[in-house]
Coordinates of C-alpha atoms in Angstrom, one line a residue:
X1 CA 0.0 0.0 0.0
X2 CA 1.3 3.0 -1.0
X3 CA 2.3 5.4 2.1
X4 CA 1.3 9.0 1.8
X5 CA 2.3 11.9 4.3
X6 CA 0.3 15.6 4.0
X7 CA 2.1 17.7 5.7
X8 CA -0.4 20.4 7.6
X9 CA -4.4 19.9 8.8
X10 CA -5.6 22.8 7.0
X11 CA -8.7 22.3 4.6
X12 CA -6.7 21.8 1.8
X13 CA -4.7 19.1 3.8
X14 CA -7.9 16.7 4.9
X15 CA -9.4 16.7 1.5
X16 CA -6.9 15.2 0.0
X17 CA -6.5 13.2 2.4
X18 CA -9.6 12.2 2.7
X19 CA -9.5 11.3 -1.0
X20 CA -6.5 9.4 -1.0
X21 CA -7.4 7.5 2.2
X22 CA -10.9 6.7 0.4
X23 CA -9.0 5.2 -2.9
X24 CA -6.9 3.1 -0.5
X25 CA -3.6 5.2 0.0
X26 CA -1.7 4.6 3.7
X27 CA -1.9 8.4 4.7
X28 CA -0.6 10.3 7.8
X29 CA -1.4 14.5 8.4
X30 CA 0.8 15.7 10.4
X31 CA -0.2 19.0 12.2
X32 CA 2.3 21.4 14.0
X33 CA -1.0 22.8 16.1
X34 CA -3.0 21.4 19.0
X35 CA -5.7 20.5 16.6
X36 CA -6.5 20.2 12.6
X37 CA -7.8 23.7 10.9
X38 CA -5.1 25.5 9.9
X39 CA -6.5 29.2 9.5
X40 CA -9.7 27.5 9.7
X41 CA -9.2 27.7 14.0
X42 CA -12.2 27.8 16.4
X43 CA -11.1 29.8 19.9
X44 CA -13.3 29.0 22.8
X45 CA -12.9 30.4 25.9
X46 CA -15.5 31.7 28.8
X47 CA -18.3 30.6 27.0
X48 CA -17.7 32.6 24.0
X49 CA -16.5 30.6 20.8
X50 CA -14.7 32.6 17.8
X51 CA -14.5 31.1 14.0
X52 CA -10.5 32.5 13.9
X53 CA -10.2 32.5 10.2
X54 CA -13.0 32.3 7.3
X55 CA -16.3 33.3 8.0
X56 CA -18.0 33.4 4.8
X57 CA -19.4 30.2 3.2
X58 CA -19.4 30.8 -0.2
X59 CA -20.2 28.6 -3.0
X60 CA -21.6 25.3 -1.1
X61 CA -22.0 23.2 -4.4
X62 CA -17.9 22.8 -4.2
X63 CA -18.3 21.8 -0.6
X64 CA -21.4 19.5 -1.5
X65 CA -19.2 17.9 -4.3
X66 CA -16.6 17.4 -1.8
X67 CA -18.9 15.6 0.6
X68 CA -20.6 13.2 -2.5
X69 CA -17.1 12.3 -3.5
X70 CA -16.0 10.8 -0.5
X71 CA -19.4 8.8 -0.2
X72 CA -21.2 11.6 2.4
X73 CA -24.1 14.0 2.1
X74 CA -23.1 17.6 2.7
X75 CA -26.6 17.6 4.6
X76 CA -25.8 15.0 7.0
X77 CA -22.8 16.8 8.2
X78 CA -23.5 21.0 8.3
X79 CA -26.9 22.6 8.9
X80 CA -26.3 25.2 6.2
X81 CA -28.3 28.5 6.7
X82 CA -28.6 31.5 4.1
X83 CA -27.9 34.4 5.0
X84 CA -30.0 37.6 3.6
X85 CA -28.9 40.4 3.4
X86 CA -25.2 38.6 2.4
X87 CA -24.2 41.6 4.7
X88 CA -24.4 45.6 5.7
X89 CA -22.3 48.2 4.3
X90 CA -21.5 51.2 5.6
X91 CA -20.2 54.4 3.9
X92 CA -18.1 57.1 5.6
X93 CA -21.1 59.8 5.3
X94 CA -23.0 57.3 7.7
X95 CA -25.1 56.0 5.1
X96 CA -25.5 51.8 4.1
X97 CA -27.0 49.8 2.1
X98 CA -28.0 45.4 2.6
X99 CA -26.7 43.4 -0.2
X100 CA -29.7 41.2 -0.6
X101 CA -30.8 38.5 -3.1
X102 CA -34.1 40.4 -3.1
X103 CA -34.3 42.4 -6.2
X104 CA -36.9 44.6 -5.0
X105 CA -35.3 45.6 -2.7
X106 CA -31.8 46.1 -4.1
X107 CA -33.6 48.3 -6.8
X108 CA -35.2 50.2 -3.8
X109 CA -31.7 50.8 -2.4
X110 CA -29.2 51.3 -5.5
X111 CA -32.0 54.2 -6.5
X112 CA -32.1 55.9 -3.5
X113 CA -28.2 55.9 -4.1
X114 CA -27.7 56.5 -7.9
X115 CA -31.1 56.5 -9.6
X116 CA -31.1 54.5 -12.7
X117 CA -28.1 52.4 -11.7
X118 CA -30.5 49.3 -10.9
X119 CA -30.4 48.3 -14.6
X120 CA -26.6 48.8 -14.2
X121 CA -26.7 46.4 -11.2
X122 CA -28.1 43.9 -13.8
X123 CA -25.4 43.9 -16.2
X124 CA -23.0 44.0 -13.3
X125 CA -24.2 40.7 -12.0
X126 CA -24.5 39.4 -15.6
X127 CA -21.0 40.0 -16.3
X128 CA -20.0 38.4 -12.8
X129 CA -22.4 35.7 -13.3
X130 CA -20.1 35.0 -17.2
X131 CA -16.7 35.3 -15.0
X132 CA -17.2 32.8 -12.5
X133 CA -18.9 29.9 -14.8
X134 CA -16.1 30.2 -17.3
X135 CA -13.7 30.6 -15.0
X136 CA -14.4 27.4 -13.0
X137 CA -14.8 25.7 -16.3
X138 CA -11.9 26.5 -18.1
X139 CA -9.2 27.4 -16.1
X140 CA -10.0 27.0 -12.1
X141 CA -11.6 23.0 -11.7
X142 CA -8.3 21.3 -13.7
X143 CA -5.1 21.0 -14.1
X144 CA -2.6 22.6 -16.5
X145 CA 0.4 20.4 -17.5
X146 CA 2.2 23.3 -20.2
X147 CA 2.0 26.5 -20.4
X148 CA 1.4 25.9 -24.1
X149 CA -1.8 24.3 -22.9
X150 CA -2.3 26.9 -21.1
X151 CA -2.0 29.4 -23.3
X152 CA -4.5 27.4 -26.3
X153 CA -5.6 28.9 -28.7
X154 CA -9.1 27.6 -27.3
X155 CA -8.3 29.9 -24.2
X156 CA -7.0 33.1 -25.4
X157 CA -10.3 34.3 -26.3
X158 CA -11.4 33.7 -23.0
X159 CA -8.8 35.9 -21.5
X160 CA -10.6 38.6 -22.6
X161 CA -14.2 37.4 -22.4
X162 CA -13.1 37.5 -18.4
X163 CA -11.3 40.9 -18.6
X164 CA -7.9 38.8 -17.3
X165 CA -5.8 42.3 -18.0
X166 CA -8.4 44.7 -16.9
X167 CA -8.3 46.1 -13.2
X168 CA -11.4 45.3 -11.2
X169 CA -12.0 49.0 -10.0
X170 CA -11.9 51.0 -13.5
X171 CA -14.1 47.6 -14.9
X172 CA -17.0 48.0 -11.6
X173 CA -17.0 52.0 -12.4
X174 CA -18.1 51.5 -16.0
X175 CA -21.7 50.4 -14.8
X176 CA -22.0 52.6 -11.3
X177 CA -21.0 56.5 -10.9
X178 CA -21.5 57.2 -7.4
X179 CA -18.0 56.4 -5.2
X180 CA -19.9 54.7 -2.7
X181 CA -21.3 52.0 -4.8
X182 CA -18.0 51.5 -6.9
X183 CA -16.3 50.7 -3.4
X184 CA -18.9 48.7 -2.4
X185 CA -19.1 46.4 -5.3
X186 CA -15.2 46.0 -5.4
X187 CA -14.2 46.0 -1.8
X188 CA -14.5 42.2 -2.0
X189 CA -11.2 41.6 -3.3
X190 CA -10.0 41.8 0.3
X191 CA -11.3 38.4 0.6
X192 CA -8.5 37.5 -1.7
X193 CA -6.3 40.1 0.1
X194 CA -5.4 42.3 -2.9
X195 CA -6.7 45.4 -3.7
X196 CA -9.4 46.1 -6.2
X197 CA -7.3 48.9 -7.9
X198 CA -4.8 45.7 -8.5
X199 CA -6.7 42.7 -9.1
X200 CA -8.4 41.6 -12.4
X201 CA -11.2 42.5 -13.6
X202 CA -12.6 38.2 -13.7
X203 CA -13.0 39.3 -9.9
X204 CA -16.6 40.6 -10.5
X205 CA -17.2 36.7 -10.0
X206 CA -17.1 37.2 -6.4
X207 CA -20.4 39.7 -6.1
X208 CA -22.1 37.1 -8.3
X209 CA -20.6 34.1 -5.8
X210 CA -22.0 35.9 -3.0
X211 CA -25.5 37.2 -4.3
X212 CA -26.4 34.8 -6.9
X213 CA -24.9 31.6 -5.3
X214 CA -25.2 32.9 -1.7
X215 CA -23.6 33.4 1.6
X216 CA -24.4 30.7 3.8
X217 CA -23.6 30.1 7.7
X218 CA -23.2 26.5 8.9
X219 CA -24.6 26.2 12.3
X220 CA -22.0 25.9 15.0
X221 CA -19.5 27.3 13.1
X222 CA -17.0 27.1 9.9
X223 CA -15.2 24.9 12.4
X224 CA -18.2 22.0 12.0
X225 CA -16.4 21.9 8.3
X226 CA -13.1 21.4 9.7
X227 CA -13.9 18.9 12.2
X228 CA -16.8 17.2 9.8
X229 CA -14.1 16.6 6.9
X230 CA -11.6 15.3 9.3
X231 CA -14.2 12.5 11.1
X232 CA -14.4 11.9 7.3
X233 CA -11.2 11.0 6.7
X234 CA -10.4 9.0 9.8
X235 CA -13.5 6.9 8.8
X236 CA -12.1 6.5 5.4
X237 CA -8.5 5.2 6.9
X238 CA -6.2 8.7 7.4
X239 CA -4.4 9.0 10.3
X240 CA -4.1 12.5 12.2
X241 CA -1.2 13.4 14.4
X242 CA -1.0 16.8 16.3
X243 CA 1.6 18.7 17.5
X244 CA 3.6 17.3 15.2
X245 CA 6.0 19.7 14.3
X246 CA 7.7 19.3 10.4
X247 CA 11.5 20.0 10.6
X248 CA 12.3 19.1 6.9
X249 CA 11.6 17.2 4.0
X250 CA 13.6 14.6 3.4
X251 CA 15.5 14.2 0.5
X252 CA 16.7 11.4 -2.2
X253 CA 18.8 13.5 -4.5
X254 CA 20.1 11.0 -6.4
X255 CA 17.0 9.6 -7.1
X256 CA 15.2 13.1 -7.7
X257 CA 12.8 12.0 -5.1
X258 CA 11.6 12.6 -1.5
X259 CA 11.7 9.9 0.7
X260 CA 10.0 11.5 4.0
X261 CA 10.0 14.1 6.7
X262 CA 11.7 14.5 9.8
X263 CA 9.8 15.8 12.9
X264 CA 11.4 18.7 14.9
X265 CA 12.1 15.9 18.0
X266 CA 13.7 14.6 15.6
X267 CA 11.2 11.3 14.4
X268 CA 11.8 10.4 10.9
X269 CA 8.9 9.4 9.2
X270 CA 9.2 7.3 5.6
X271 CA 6.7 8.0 3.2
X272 CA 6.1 7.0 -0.9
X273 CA 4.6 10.2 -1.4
X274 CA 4.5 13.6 0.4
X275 CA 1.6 16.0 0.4
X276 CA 2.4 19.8 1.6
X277 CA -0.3 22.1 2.7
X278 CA 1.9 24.2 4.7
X279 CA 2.4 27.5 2.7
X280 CA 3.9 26.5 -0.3
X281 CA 6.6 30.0 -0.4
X282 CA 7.4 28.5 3.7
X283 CA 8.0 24.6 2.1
X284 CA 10.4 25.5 -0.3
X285 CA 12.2 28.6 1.9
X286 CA 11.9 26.1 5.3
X287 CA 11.6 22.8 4.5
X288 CA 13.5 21.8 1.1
X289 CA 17.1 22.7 0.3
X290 CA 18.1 26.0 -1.2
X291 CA 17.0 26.6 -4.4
X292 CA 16.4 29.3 -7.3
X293 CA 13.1 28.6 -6.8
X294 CA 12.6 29.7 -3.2
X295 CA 14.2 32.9 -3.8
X296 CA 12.1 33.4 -7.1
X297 CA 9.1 32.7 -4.8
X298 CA 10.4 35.4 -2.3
X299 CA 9.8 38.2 -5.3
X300 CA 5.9 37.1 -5.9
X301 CA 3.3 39.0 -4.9
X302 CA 1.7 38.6 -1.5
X303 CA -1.4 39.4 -0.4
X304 CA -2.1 41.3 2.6
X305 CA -2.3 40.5 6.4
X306 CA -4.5 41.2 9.1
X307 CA -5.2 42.4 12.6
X308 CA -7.7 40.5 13.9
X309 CA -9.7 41.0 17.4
X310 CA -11.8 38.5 18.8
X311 CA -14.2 40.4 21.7
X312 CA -16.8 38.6 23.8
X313 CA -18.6 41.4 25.0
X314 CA -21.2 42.2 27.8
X315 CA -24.5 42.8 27.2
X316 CA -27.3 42.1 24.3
X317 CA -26.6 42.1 20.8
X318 CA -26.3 45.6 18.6
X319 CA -29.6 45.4 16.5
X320 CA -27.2 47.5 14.2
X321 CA -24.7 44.8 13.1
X322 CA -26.0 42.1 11.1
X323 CA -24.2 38.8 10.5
X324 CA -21.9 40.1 8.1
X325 CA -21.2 44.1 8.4
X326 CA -18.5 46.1 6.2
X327 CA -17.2 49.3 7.3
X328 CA -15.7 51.5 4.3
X329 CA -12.1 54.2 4.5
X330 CA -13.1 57.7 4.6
X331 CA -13.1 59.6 1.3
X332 CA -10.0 58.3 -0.1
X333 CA -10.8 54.9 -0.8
X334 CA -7.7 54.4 -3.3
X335 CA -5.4 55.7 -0.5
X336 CA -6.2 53.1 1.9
X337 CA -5.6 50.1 -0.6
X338 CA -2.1 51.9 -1.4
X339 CA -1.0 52.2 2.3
X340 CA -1.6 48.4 2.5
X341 CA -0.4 47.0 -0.1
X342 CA 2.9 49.5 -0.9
X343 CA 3.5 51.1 2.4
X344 CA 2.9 47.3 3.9
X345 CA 1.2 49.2 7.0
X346 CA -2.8 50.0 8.4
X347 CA -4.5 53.1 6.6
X348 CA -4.6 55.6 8.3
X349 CA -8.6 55.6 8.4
X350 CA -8.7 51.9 7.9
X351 CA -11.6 49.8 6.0
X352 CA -13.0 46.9 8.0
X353 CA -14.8 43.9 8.7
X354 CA -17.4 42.6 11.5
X355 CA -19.0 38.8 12.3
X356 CA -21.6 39.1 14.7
X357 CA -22.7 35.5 14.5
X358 CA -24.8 36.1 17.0
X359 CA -27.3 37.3 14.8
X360 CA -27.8 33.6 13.4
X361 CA -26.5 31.7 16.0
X362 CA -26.9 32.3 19.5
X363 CA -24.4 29.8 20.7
X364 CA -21.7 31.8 20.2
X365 CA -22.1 33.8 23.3
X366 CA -23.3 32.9 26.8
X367 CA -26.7 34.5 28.0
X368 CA -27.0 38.2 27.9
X369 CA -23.5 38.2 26.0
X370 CA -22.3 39.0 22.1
X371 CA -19.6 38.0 20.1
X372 CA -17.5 40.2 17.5
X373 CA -14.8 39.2 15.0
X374 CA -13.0 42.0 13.5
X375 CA -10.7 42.1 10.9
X376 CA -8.6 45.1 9.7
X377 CA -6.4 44.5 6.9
X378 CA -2.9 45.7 7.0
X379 CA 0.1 44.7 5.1
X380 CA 2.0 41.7 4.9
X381 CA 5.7 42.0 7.2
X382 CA 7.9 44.6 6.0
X383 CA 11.6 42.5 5.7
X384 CA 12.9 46.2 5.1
X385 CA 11.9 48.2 7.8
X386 CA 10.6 47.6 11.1
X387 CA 7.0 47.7 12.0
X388 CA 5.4 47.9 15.8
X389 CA 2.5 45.4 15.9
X390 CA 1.7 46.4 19.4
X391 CA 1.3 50.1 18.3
X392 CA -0.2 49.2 15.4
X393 CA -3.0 47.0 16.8
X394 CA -3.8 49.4 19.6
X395 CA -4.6 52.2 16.8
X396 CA -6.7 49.7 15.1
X397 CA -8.6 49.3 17.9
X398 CA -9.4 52.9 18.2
X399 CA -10.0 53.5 14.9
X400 CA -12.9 50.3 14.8
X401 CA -14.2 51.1 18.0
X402 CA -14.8 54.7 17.1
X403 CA -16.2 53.8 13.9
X404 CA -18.8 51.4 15.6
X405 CA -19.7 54.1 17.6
X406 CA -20.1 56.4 14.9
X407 CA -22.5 53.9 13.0
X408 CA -24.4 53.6 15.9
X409 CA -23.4 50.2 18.1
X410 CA -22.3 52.3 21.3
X411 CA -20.5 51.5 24.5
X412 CA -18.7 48.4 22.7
X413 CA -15.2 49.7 24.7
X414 CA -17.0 49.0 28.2
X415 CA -18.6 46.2 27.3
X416 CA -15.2 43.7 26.7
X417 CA -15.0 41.2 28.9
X418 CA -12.4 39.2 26.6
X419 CA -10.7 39.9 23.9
X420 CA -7.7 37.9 22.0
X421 CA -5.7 39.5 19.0
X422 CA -3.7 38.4 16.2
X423 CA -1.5 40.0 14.0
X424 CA 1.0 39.4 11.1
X425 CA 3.8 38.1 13.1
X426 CA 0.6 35.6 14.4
X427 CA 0.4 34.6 10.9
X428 CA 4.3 34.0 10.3
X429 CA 4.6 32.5 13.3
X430 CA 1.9 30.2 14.3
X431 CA 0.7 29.4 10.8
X432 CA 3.8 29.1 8.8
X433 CA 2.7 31.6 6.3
X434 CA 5.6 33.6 4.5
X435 CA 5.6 37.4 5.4
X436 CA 2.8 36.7 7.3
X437 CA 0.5 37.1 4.4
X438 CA -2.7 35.8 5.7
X439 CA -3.9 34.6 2.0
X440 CA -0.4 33.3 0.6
X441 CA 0.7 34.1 -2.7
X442 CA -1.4 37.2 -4.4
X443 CA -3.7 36.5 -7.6
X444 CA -2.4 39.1 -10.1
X445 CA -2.3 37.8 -13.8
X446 CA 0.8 37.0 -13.7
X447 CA -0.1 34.6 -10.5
X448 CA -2.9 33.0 -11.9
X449 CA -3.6 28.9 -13.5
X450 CA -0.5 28.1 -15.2
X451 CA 1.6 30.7 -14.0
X452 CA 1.0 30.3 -10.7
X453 CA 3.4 28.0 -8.5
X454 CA 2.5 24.4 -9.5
X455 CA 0.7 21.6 -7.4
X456 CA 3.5 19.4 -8.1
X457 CA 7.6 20.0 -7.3
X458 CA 9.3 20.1 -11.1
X459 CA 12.3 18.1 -9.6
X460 CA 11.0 15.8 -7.1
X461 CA 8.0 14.3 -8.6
X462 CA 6.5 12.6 -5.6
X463 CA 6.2 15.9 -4.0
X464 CA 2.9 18.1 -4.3
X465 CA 1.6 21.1 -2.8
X466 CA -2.4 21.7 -1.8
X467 CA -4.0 25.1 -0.6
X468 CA -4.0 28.8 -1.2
X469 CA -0.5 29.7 -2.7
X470 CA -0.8 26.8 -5.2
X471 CA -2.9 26.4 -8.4
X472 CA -5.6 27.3 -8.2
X473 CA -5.6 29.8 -5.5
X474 CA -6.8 31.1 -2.1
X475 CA -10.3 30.4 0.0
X476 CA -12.1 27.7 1.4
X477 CA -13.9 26.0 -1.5
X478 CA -10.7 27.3 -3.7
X479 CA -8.7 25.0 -1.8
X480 CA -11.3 22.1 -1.9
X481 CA -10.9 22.6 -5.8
X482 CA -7.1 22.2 -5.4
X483 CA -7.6 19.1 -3.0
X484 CA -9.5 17.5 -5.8
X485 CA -7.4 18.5 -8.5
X486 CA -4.1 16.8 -6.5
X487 CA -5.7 13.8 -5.6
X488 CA -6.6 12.8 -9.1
X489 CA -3.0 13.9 -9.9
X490 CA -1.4 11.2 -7.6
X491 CA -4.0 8.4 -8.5
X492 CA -2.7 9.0 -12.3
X493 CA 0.9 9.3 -11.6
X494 CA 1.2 7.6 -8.7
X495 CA -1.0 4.8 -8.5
X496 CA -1.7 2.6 -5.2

């Protein structure tokens, strides 16, 4: 039986997995943490419980795909609830608007806004609706062996059916005038952590993910995903080991293969093939010799990072905040996305994000109590000039908690009664990710399908790589997609 070790318990890493396990591989995950997750973490503590990383369930058919490969119902395993309005927005001048499914009442709202720009809304969600279908199709659900394949003459035209070279700000301010709805229709790109001023145009996909496929909450959590999946796999023959600490990959060199890994206490563990879902820039800059390669990975793009504060707070929940609540930069939107992503620091009047889940699920707080995630993205770590974190989260704080009490949702400062933090050096250090780019690699054109750092190591062939910084890119059901894609990989070219 062919022996298969996946380095790292994130999503991407129990997939495939749970694949390979289910077509009778001998697999082992191996988890530096306390528990499987990855940046998919729960945090409980005084009877307040925290989703640490994603919060958005986007595009459940991948997930339900997931589930009916490996011989489950997706329905068995997560009570999946929609969520409408997919969230609030609020604008600097105080005013907001509820991205809803409804039509009716979108109209009502865009109007009231821009008049006339519902029929623009239309064609917006039209063109997004075009992106995301062809780009699962053609370029995100399967594997490119060539960059001549890559680069068919089947494809090229589809390059620019998906606007692949145009930015996804100038594109979303062809069909809306008013600033306020521009940002609000591009902001999303922060769930890929690049800015919208950078990213490609294809990127309209996400509006149409969230309110054409919906945003959907699993009760009890994103964590019931993690820890669903994983029950999954141990049925289906994987073993999981935490606190199990990678040191290295081990190496054949004459045979151009690897042969293992060696644990930090030093435990050498053989294996026939090896599986890494740590970061993929942190494999080959940590855990494989020097190459060319790992410094060429060091001059990618990154995406940005985040300050993160998890508050259990006194007190009923703010009628204000809705499951899902975005907070927009004052005036000079551009400027904010430009002191993240080339000054590598927070804005100085940051955009940011709330999860009340409290609004859908109780359980997340005691009695009398409320939960709120927040997270305020900064830049990734800045390897040329210092940065102070501490000083850096503390204005963060302010800026957030005066903005909630601008909007409305008073007296959140008193009301604390925990709060936990994470920053980038959180994210370099407790999650292996490179530069502590909470997203991995960035998505730019240049960093996309082919281009992008392969799911398989070009000298050691019975090496591959699963999750965000690999093909085909960052976010939960993303890095299904790249589970499923690396599984049927192996079984071709490394059969059991």
């Amino acid at each position: 039986m062919t022996s298969v070790v996946v380095i790292g318990a994130g999503i991407g890493g129990i997939a495939v997995a749970a694949r390979l396990a289910r077509r009778g591989f001998r697999v082992t995950v191996l988890e530096k943490n306390s528990a499987p997750g990855g940046r998919t973490a729960v945090l409980e503590r005084n009877g307040f419980k925290f989703d640490m990383g994603p919060s958005l369930f986007l595009m459940p058919d991948v997930f339900r795909r997931t589930y009916a490969d490996l011989g489950e119902q997706m329905e068995d395993h997560l009570d999946l609830v929609r969520l409408d309005p997919t969230y609030r927005v609020h604008f600097h001048d105080g005013a907001w608007i509820d991205l809803t499914g409804d039509l009716v009442r979108m109209r009502e709202q865009l109007d009231a806004i821009e008049p006339g720009s519902f029929d623009a809304y239309l064609r917006f969600l039209h063109d997004g609706y075009s992106h995301y279908w062809k780009s699962i199709r053609y370029f995100v659900d399967r594997n490119f062996y060539s960059l001549g394949e890559y680069l068919a003459p089947a494809n090229l035209p589809l390059l620019f059916e998906l606007k692949a070279l145009q930015k996804h700000y100038p594109h979303v301010s062809r069909f809306f005038k008013d600033q306020r709805l521009r940002a609000a229709f591009s902001f999303q790109n922060v769930y890929l952590g690049t800015s919208p001023y950078e990213a490609m145009a294809t990127y309209t996909l996400l509006q149409y993910t969230e309110l054409g496929e919906g945003v959907w909450f699993p009760r009890g959590g994103m964590y019931r995903v993690i820890e669903s999946l994983t029950a999954v796999a141990g049925r289906n023959g994987a073993t999981f080991r935490c606190n199990a600490a990678v040191a290295r990959i081990d190496i054949d060199e004459a045979r151009r293969r690897v042969q293992g890994v060696t644990l930090e206490n030093g435990e050498q563990i053989p294996a026939d093939i090896v599986i890494a879902n740590a970061d993929l820039p942190y494999v080959y800059d940590k855990l494989l010799p020097p190459s060319p390669k790992a410094e060429r990975l060091k001059r990618m793009r990154y995406t940005s990072s985040a300050i993160m504060f998890y508050w259990g707070l006194r007190g009923p929940r703010a009628p204000e905040l809705l499951h899902h609540n975005v907070f927009l930069a004052d005036h000079d939107y551009k400027r904010s996305f430009d002191r993240i992503f080339q000054d590598l620091t927070l804005p100085d009047e940051p955009s940011f994000y709330v999860c009340a889940p409290t609004a859908t699920d109780p359980s997340f707080a005691p009695p009398d109590h409320d939960n709120l995630m927040v997270l305020v993205p900064v830049g990734y770590l800045n390897e040329a000039q210092s940065q102070d974190w501490d000083a850096l989260t503390d204005r963060a704080r302010e800026a957030v908690l005066s903005r909630l009490a601008r909007a409305g949702v008073s007296g959140v400062r008193q009301r604390i009664v925990f709060e936990h933090t994470l920053n980038p050096l959180t994210y370099r250090d407790t999650l292996n990710l490179a530069k502590g780019a909470a997203f991995g690699l960035s998505h730019n054109f240049l960093q996309v399908g082919y281009l992008r750092p392969h799911n398989r190591h070009a000298r050691y062939g019975n090496l591959y790589f699963v999750g965000a910084s690999t093909h085909p890119g960052t976010g939960l059901p993303i890095v299904l997609i790249s589970a499923k894609l690396v599984a049927e990989r192996i079984a071709t070219e490394q059969p059991n």
